PDB file of C-alpha atoms in Angstrom:
ATOM      1  CA  GLN P  87       0.046   0.000   0.032  1.00  0.00           C
ATOM      2  CA  SER P  88       1.522   3.332  -1.044  1.00  0.00           C
ATOM      3  CA  ALA P  89       0.856   6.504   1.046  1.00  0.00           C
ATOM      4  CA  LEU P  90      -1.445   9.048  -0.342  1.00  0.00           C
ATOM      5  CA  THR P  91       0.249  11.989  -1.952  1.00  0.00           C
ATOM      6  CA  GLN P  92       0.218  15.365  -0.180  1.00  0.00           C
ATOM      7  CA  PRO P  93       2.273  18.512  -0.563  1.00  0.00           C
ATOM      8  CA  ALA P  94       5.039  18.638   2.085  1.00  0.00           C
ATOM      9  CA  SER P  95       4.254  22.203   2.978  1.00  0.00           C
ATOM     10  CA  VAL P  96       1.736  25.021   2.269  1.00  0.00           C
ATOM     11  CA  SER P  97       1.513  28.526   3.739  1.00  0.00           C
ATOM     12  CA  GLY P  98      -0.977  31.282   3.938  1.00  0.00           C
ATOM     13  CA  SER P  99      -1.518  34.587   5.588  1.00  0.00           C
ATOM     14  CA  LEU P 100      -3.849  35.429   8.426  1.00  0.00           C
ATOM     15  CA  GLY P 101      -7.398  35.509   7.190  1.00  0.00           C
ATOM     16  CA  GLN P 102      -6.771  33.880   3.802  1.00  0.00           C
ATOM     17  CA  SER P 103      -7.877  30.447   2.629  1.00  0.00           C
ATOM     18  CA  ILE P 104      -5.557  27.467   1.739  1.00  0.00           C
ATOM     19  CA  THR P 105      -6.302  24.133   0.148  1.00  0.00           C
ATOM     20  CA  ILE P 106      -4.280  20.956   0.831  1.00  0.00           C
ATOM     21  CA  SER P 107      -4.598  18.120  -1.735  1.00  0.00           C
ATOM     22  CA  CYS P 108      -4.528  14.498  -1.273  1.00  0.00           C
ATOM     23  CA  THR P 109      -3.904  12.427  -4.323  1.00  0.00           C
ATOM     24  CA  GLY P 110      -4.544   8.680  -4.523  1.00  0.00           C
ATOM     25  CA  THR P 111      -6.065   6.237  -7.012  1.00  0.00           C
ATOM     26  CA  SER P 112      -9.201   4.636  -7.924  1.00  0.00           C
ATOM     27  CA  SER P 113      -8.470   1.928  -5.413  1.00  0.00           C
ATOM     28  CA  ASP P 114      -8.602   4.450  -2.477  1.00  0.00           C
ATOM     29  CA  VAL P 115      -9.571   8.052  -2.687  1.00  0.00           C
ATOM     30  CA  GLY P 116     -11.391   7.772  -5.964  1.00  0.00           C
ATOM     31  CA  GLY P 117     -13.149   4.581  -5.145  1.00  0.00           C
ATOM     32  CA  TYR P 118     -14.804   5.407  -1.856  1.00  0.00           C
ATOM     33  CA  ASN P 119     -16.255   8.387   0.044  1.00  0.00           C
ATOM     34  CA  TYR P 120     -14.177   7.427   3.184  1.00  0.00           C
ATOM     35  CA  VAL P 121     -11.626  10.109   3.186  1.00  0.00           C
ATOM     36  CA  SER P 122     -10.810  11.698   6.438  1.00  0.00           C
ATOM     37  CA  TRP P 123      -8.456  14.606   7.575  1.00  0.00           C
ATOM     38  CA  TYR P 124      -6.508  14.956  10.768  1.00  0.00           C
ATOM     39  CA  GLN P 125      -4.776  17.951  12.332  1.00  0.00           C
ATOM     40  CA  GLN P 126      -1.764  17.397  14.610  1.00  0.00           C
ATOM     41  CA  TYR P 127       0.155  19.839  16.772  1.00  0.00           C
ATOM     42  CA  PRO P 128       3.696  18.976  17.796  1.00  0.00           C
ATOM     43  CA  GLY P 129       3.697  16.420  20.636  1.00  0.00           C
ATOM     44  CA  LYS P 130      -0.023  15.911  20.520  1.00  0.00           C
ATOM     45  CA  ALA P 131      -2.178  13.143  19.236  1.00  0.00           C
ATOM     46  CA  PRO P 132      -3.932  13.752  15.889  1.00  0.00           C
ATOM     47  CA  LYS P 133      -7.470  15.172  15.856  1.00  0.00           C
ATOM     48  CA  LEU P 134     -10.120  14.182  13.366  1.00  0.00           C
ATOM     49  CA  ILE P 135     -11.396  17.203  11.551  1.00  0.00           C
ATOM     50  CA  ILE P 136     -13.189  15.772   8.528  1.00  0.00           C
ATOM     51  CA  TYR P 137     -14.671  12.389   7.806  1.00  0.00           C
ATOM     52  CA  GLU P 138     -16.390  10.802   4.909  1.00  0.00           C
ATOM     53  CA  VAL P 139     -14.889  13.430   2.552  1.00  0.00           C
ATOM     54  CA  SER P 140     -16.787  16.422   3.892  1.00  0.00           C
ATOM     55  CA  ASN P 141     -18.392  15.813   7.225  1.00  0.00           C
ATOM     56  CA  ARG P 142     -17.097  17.621  10.350  1.00  0.00           C
ATOM     57  CA  PRO P 143     -17.259  16.006  13.838  1.00  0.00           C
ATOM     58  CA  SER P 144     -19.037  17.995  16.479  1.00  0.00           C
ATOM     59  CA  GLY P 145     -16.992  20.812  17.729  1.00  0.00           C
ATOM     60  CA  VAL P 146     -14.861  21.367  14.716  1.00  0.00           C
ATOM     61  CA  SER P 147     -14.905  24.751  13.204  1.00  0.00           C
ATOM     62  CA  ASN P 148     -16.880  25.383   9.932  1.00  0.00           C
ATOM     63  CA  ARG P 149     -13.660  27.081   8.714  1.00  0.00           C
ATOM     64  CA  PHE P 150     -12.551  23.527   7.764  1.00  0.00           C
ATOM     65  CA  SER P 151     -14.217  21.906   4.732  1.00  0.00           C
ATOM     66  CA  GLY P 152     -13.434  18.856   2.534  1.00  0.00           C
ATOM     67  CA  SER P 153     -14.140  17.764  -0.894  1.00  0.00           C
ATOM     68  CA  LYS P 154     -13.208  15.284  -3.584  1.00  0.00           C
ATOM     69  CA  SER P 155     -12.840  15.199  -7.292  1.00  0.00           C
ATOM     70  CA  GLY P 156     -11.874  11.917  -8.874  1.00  0.00           C
ATOM     71  CA  ASN P 157      -8.803  10.571  -7.252  1.00  0.00           C
ATOM     72  CA  THR P 158      -7.919  13.801  -5.340  1.00  0.00           C
ATOM     73  CA  ALA P 159      -9.404  14.913  -2.067  1.00  0.00           C
ATOM     74  CA  SER P 160      -8.967  18.431  -0.701  1.00  0.00           C
ATOM     75  CA  LEU P 161      -9.013  20.040   2.684  1.00  0.00           C
ATOM     76  CA  THR P 162      -9.816  23.899   2.623  1.00  0.00           C
ATOM     77  CA  ILE P 163      -9.191  26.070   5.653  1.00  0.00           C
ATOM     78  CA  SER P 164     -10.750  29.468   5.358  1.00  0.00           C
ATOM     79  CA  GLY P 165     -10.042  32.575   7.477  1.00  0.00           C
ATOM     80  CA  LEU P 166      -6.679  31.369   8.484  1.00  0.00           C
ATOM     81  CA  ARG P 167      -5.756  31.757  12.228  1.00  0.00           C
ATOM     82  CA  ALA P 168      -2.461  31.475  13.935  1.00  0.00           C
ATOM     83  CA  GLU P 169      -3.768  28.357  15.631  1.00  0.00           C
ATOM     84  CA  ASP P 170      -4.259  26.523  12.355  1.00  0.00           C
ATOM     85  CA  GLU P 171      -0.477  26.198  12.003  1.00  0.00           C
ATOM     86  CA  ALA P 172      -0.042  22.400  12.476  1.00  0.00           C
ATOM     87  CA  ASP P 173       0.450  19.250  10.362  1.00  0.00           C
ATOM     88  CA  TYR P 174      -2.437  17.851   8.359  1.00  0.00           C
ATOM     89  CA  TYR P 175      -2.882  14.401   7.188  1.00  0.00           C
ATOM     90  CA  CYS P 176      -5.339  12.865   4.861  1.00  0.00           C
ATOM     91  CA  CYS P 177      -6.563   9.157   5.160  1.00  0.00           C
ATOM     92  CA  SER P 178      -8.577   6.904   2.948  1.00  0.00           C
ATOM     93  CA  TYR P 179     -10.222   3.566   2.991  1.00  0.00           C
ATOM     94  CA  ILE P 180      -8.476   1.304   0.529  1.00  0.00           C
ATOM     95  CA  ALA P 181      -9.634  -1.880  -1.386  1.00  0.00           C
ATOM     96  CA  SER P 182      -7.083  -4.262   0.008  1.00  0.00           C
ATOM     97  CA  ASN P 183      -6.947  -7.736   1.315  1.00  0.00           C
ATOM     98  CA  THR P 184      -4.750  -6.674   4.036  1.00  0.00           C
ATOM     99  CA  LEU P 185      -5.080  -3.354   5.928  1.00  0.00           C
ATOM    100  CA  ASP P 186      -7.905  -1.272   4.561  1.00  0.00           C
ATOM    101  CA  VAL P 187      -6.770   2.275   5.660  1.00  0.00           C
ATOM    102  CA  VAL P 188      -3.726   4.416   4.474  1.00  0.00           C
ATOM    103  CA  PHE P 189      -2.488   7.904   5.384  1.00  0.00           C
ATOM    104  CA  GLY P 190      -1.109  10.554   3.177  1.00  0.00           C
ATOM    105  CA  GLY P 191       2.399  11.714   3.937  1.00  0.00           C
ATOM    106  CA  GLY P 192       1.382  14.919   5.779  1.00  0.00           C
ATOM    107  CA  THR P 193       1.488  18.604   5.023  1.00  0.00           C
ATOM    108  CA  LYS P 194       2.984  21.221   7.265  1.00  0.00           C
ATOM    109  CA  LEU P 195       0.787  24.454   7.268  1.00  0.00           C
ATOM    110  CA  THR P 196       2.545  27.638   8.101  1.00  0.00           C
ATOM    111  CA  VAL P 197       0.501  30.714   8.897  1.00  0.00           C
ATOM    112  CA  LEU P 198       2.314  33.895   7.882  1.00  0.00           C
TER     113      LEU P 198
ATOM    114  CA  GLU R 112     -17.220   9.972  27.345  1.00  0.00           C
ATOM    115  CA  VAL R 113     -15.095   7.834  25.041  1.00  0.00           C
ATOM    116  CA  GLN R 114     -11.559   7.437  26.297  1.00  0.00           C
ATOM    117  CA  LEU R 115      -8.568   5.491  25.135  1.00  0.00           C
ATOM    118  CA  VAL R 116      -5.823   5.405  27.725  1.00  0.00           C
ATOM    119  CA  GLN R 117      -2.372   3.970  26.806  1.00  0.00           C
ATOM    120  CA  SER R 118       0.396   2.613  28.837  1.00  0.00           C
ATOM    121  CA  GLY R 119       3.339   4.706  29.664  1.00  0.00           C
ATOM    122  CA  ALA R 120       6.630   5.360  28.016  1.00  0.00           C
ATOM    123  CA  GLU R 121       9.140   2.570  27.634  1.00  0.00           C
ATOM    124  CA  VAL R 122      12.941   2.486  27.265  1.00  0.00           C
ATOM    125  CA  LYS R 123      14.107  -0.901  26.089  1.00  0.00           C
ATOM    126  CA  LYS R 124      17.335  -2.513  24.679  1.00  0.00           C
ATOM    127  CA  PRO R 125      17.580  -3.963  21.140  1.00  0.00           C
ATOM    128  CA  GLY R 126      16.416  -7.569  21.148  1.00  0.00           C
ATOM    129  CA  GLU R 127      14.111  -7.307  24.028  1.00  0.00           C
ATOM    130  CA  SER R 128      10.353  -7.834  23.955  1.00  0.00           C
ATOM    131  CA  LEU R 129       7.766  -5.355  24.635  1.00  0.00           C
ATOM    132  CA  LYS R 130       3.844  -5.135  24.976  1.00  0.00           C
ATOM    133  CA  ILE R 131       2.070  -1.877  25.242  1.00  0.00           C
ATOM    134  CA  SER R 132      -1.660  -1.444  25.937  1.00  0.00           C
ATOM    135  CA  CYS R 133      -4.678   0.661  25.112  1.00  0.00           C
ATOM    136  CA  LYS R 134      -7.630   0.519  27.416  1.00  0.00           C
ATOM    137  CA  GLY R 135     -11.032   1.703  25.994  1.00  0.00           C
ATOM    138  CA  SER R 136     -13.903   3.089  28.094  1.00  0.00           C
ATOM    139  CA  GLY R 137     -17.139   4.941  27.530  1.00  0.00           C
ATOM    140  CA  TYR R 138     -18.403   2.972  24.531  1.00  0.00           C
ATOM    141  CA  SER R 139     -19.308  -0.492  23.436  1.00  0.00           C
ATOM    142  CA  PHE R 140     -15.767  -1.854  23.288  1.00  0.00           C
ATOM    143  CA  THR R 141     -16.563  -4.939  21.172  1.00  0.00           C
ATOM    144  CA  ASN R 142     -18.365  -2.915  18.434  1.00  0.00           C
ATOM    145  CA  TYR R 143     -15.517  -0.819  17.019  1.00  0.00           C
ATOM    146  CA  TRP R 144     -12.283  -1.642  15.366  1.00  0.00           C
ATOM    147  CA  LEU R 145      -9.111  -0.420  17.206  1.00  0.00           C
ATOM    148  CA  GLY R 146      -6.051   0.568  15.289  1.00  0.00           C
ATOM    149  CA  TRP R 147      -2.453   1.151  16.025  1.00  0.00           C
ATOM    150  CA  VAL R 148      -0.470   3.987  14.380  1.00  0.00           C
ATOM    151  CA  ARG R 149       3.260   4.545  14.430  1.00  0.00           C
ATOM    152  CA  GLN R 150       4.908   7.981  14.214  1.00  0.00           C
ATOM    153  CA  MET R 151       8.646   7.834  13.975  1.00  0.00           C
ATOM    154  CA  PRO R 152      10.702  10.975  15.152  1.00  0.00           C
ATOM    155  CA  GLY R 153       9.853  13.824  12.896  1.00  0.00           C
ATOM    156  CA  LYS R 154       7.892  11.767  10.515  1.00  0.00           C
ATOM    157  CA  GLY R 155       4.285  11.142   9.452  1.00  0.00           C
ATOM    158  CA  LEU R 156       1.562   8.736  10.600  1.00  0.00           C
ATOM    159  CA  GLU R 157       1.431   5.088   9.562  1.00  0.00           C
ATOM    160  CA  TRP R 158      -1.316   2.666  10.044  1.00  0.00           C
ATOM    161  CA  MET R 159       0.198  -0.568  11.599  1.00  0.00           C
ATOM    162  CA  GLY R 160      -2.821  -2.756  11.864  1.00  0.00           C
ATOM    163  CA  ILE R 161      -6.291  -2.976  13.445  1.00  0.00           C
ATOM    164  CA  VAL R 162      -8.227  -5.446  15.628  1.00  0.00           C
ATOM    165  CA  TYR R 163     -11.984  -6.023  16.125  1.00  0.00           C
ATOM    166  CA  PRO R 164     -12.454  -6.747  19.836  1.00  0.00           C
ATOM    167  CA  GLY R 165     -15.733  -8.461  19.249  1.00  0.00           C
ATOM    168  CA  ASP R 166     -14.001 -11.590  17.680  1.00  0.00           C
ATOM    169  CA  SER R 167     -10.248 -10.669  17.828  1.00  0.00           C
ATOM    170  CA  ARG R 168      -9.910 -10.430  14.030  1.00  0.00           C
ATOM    171  CA  THR R 169      -6.760  -8.637  13.038  1.00  0.00           C
ATOM    172  CA  ARG R 170      -5.512  -6.902   9.893  1.00  0.00           C
ATOM    173  CA  TYR R 171      -2.003  -5.740   9.269  1.00  0.00           C
ATOM    174  CA  SER R 172      -0.340  -3.295   6.935  1.00  0.00           C
ATOM    175  CA  PRO R 173       2.131  -5.210   4.735  1.00  0.00           C
ATOM    176  CA  SER R 174       4.938  -3.128   6.161  1.00  0.00           C
ATOM    177  CA  PHE R 175       4.270  -4.424   9.661  1.00  0.00           C
ATOM    178  CA  GLN R 176       3.082  -7.902   8.960  1.00  0.00           C
ATOM    179  CA  GLY R 177       5.345 -10.305  10.921  1.00  0.00           C
ATOM    180  CA  GLN R 178       7.046  -7.438  12.723  1.00  0.00           C
ATOM    181  CA  VAL R 179       4.484  -6.847  15.409  1.00  0.00           C
ATOM    182  CA  THR R 180       1.403  -8.645  16.994  1.00  0.00           C
ATOM    183  CA  ILE R 181      -1.852  -6.965  17.670  1.00  0.00           C
ATOM    184  CA  SER R 182      -4.214  -8.636  20.186  1.00  0.00           C
ATOM    185  CA  VAL R 183      -7.125  -7.781  22.388  1.00  0.00           C
ATOM    186  CA  ASP R 184      -8.605  -8.882  25.728  1.00  0.00           C
ATOM    187  CA  LYS R 185     -12.240  -7.850  25.595  1.00  0.00           C
ATOM    188  CA  SER R 186     -12.878  -8.941  29.168  1.00  0.00           C
ATOM    189  CA  ILE R 187     -10.687  -5.986  30.303  1.00  0.00           C
ATOM    190  CA  ARG R 188     -11.351  -3.833  27.309  1.00  0.00           C
ATOM    191  CA  THR R 189      -7.691  -3.579  26.382  1.00  0.00           C
ATOM    192  CA  ALA R 190      -5.860  -3.833  23.102  1.00  0.00           C
ATOM    193  CA  TYR R 191      -2.143  -4.645  22.709  1.00  0.00           C
ATOM    194  CA  LEU R 192       0.700  -4.033  20.471  1.00  0.00           C
ATOM    195  CA  GLN R 193       3.699  -6.414  20.976  1.00  0.00           C
ATOM    196  CA  TRP R 194       7.199  -6.938  19.701  1.00  0.00           C
ATOM    197  CA  SER R 195       9.313  -9.986  20.282  1.00  0.00           C
ATOM    198  CA  SER R 196      12.726  -8.477  19.403  1.00  0.00           C
ATOM    199  CA  LEU R 197      12.917  -4.738  19.292  1.00  0.00           C
ATOM    200  CA  LYS R 198      15.246  -2.799  16.980  1.00  0.00           C
ATOM    201  CA  ALA R 199      16.499   0.758  17.221  1.00  0.00           C
ATOM    202  CA  SER R 200      14.245   1.539  14.262  1.00  0.00           C
ATOM    203  CA  ASP R 201      11.194   0.774  16.456  1.00  0.00           C
ATOM    204  CA  THR R 202      11.779   3.974  18.276  1.00  0.00           C
ATOM    205  CA  ALA R 203       8.585   6.018  17.881  1.00  0.00           C
ATOM    206  CA  ILE R 204       5.407   7.222  19.325  1.00  0.00           C
ATOM    207  CA  TYR R 205       2.606   4.568  19.014  1.00  0.00           C
ATOM    208  CA  TYR R 206      -1.052   5.700  19.125  1.00  0.00           C
ATOM    209  CA  CYS R 207      -4.154   3.626  19.348  1.00  0.00           C
ATOM    210  CA  ALA R 208      -7.289   4.963  17.723  1.00  0.00           C
ATOM    211  CA  ARG R 209     -10.908   3.816  17.397  1.00  0.00           C
ATOM    212  CA  VAL R 210     -11.601   3.338  13.753  1.00  0.00           C
ATOM    213  CA  GLU R 211     -14.886   3.430  11.922  1.00  0.00           C
ATOM    214  CA  TYR R 212     -15.135   3.394   8.095  1.00  0.00           C
ATOM    215  CA  GLY R 213     -11.482   4.509   7.899  1.00  0.00           C
ATOM    216  CA  ALA R 214     -11.820   7.424  10.148  1.00  0.00           C
ATOM    217  CA  ALA R 215     -10.294   7.617  13.645  1.00  0.00           C
ATOM    218  CA  GLU R 216     -12.326   9.935  15.872  1.00  0.00           C
ATOM    219  CA  TYR R 217     -10.912   8.963  19.235  1.00  0.00           C
ATOM    220  CA  TRP R 218      -7.194   8.596  20.015  1.00  0.00           C
ATOM    221  CA  GLY R 219      -5.074   7.512  22.870  1.00  0.00           C
ATOM    222  CA  GLN R 220      -2.506   9.924  24.166  1.00  0.00           C
ATOM    223  CA  GLY R 221       0.449   7.979  22.719  1.00  0.00           C
ATOM    224  CA  THR R 222       3.161   5.747  24.016  1.00  0.00           C
ATOM    225  CA  LEU R 223       6.846   6.694  23.438  1.00  0.00           C
ATOM    226  CA  VAL R 224       9.013   3.656  22.748  1.00  0.00           C
ATOM    227  CA  THR R 225      12.670   4.374  22.861  1.00  0.00           C
ATOM    228  CA  ILE R 226      15.309   1.740  21.836  1.00  0.00           C
ATOM    229  CA  PRO R 227      18.843   3.319  22.028  1.00  0.00           C
ATOM    230  CA  SER R 228      21.153   1.965  19.411  1.00  0.00           C
TER     231      SER R 228
END
């Protein structure tokens, strides 16, 4: 199982919007609506911020939104705040006879 | 309240064995898959494997098959991740997480395993 492809880093200014992409194949991202996104601060456990492509768990800001087109999923953060600076990981269900979940490589978001 | 509480940090020598744990509470333990995730120093997240406490079914990532053993004792609501012979490259933080349709909403606090070379 290959990791999903994310940009290593993205940056944006306070108040702006950014989008992080997550590219897979028709066997993972493109084949199922089971893409999730996680936010991780240094030294902390990851936090689920998007599940099933575009759903937010209770308590997650509506500044976070998810979408998918073909084999690429995207996380958009609008109205960037300093506290959004973190690492972000996508994850997808994958058609496999072994483990059926795979992460992306992670994206470091820097808020300027 | 759903909680996953992991065992404490470990420092071991190469070649030693180790078993770390993850205790679930606040939900129906046998009805959700539990997964283990590795994060090596300065690196990303990697799914290692998952276990279904209801019937102890396990599934492993090809990268970890044969390298670790995942098990569960549903009577005490605890999942385990085990090594029989540790290597320096096993140094990492290990997280457990409750998994549903590929999404992990609840995570343990992480267990740091250090194997000095």
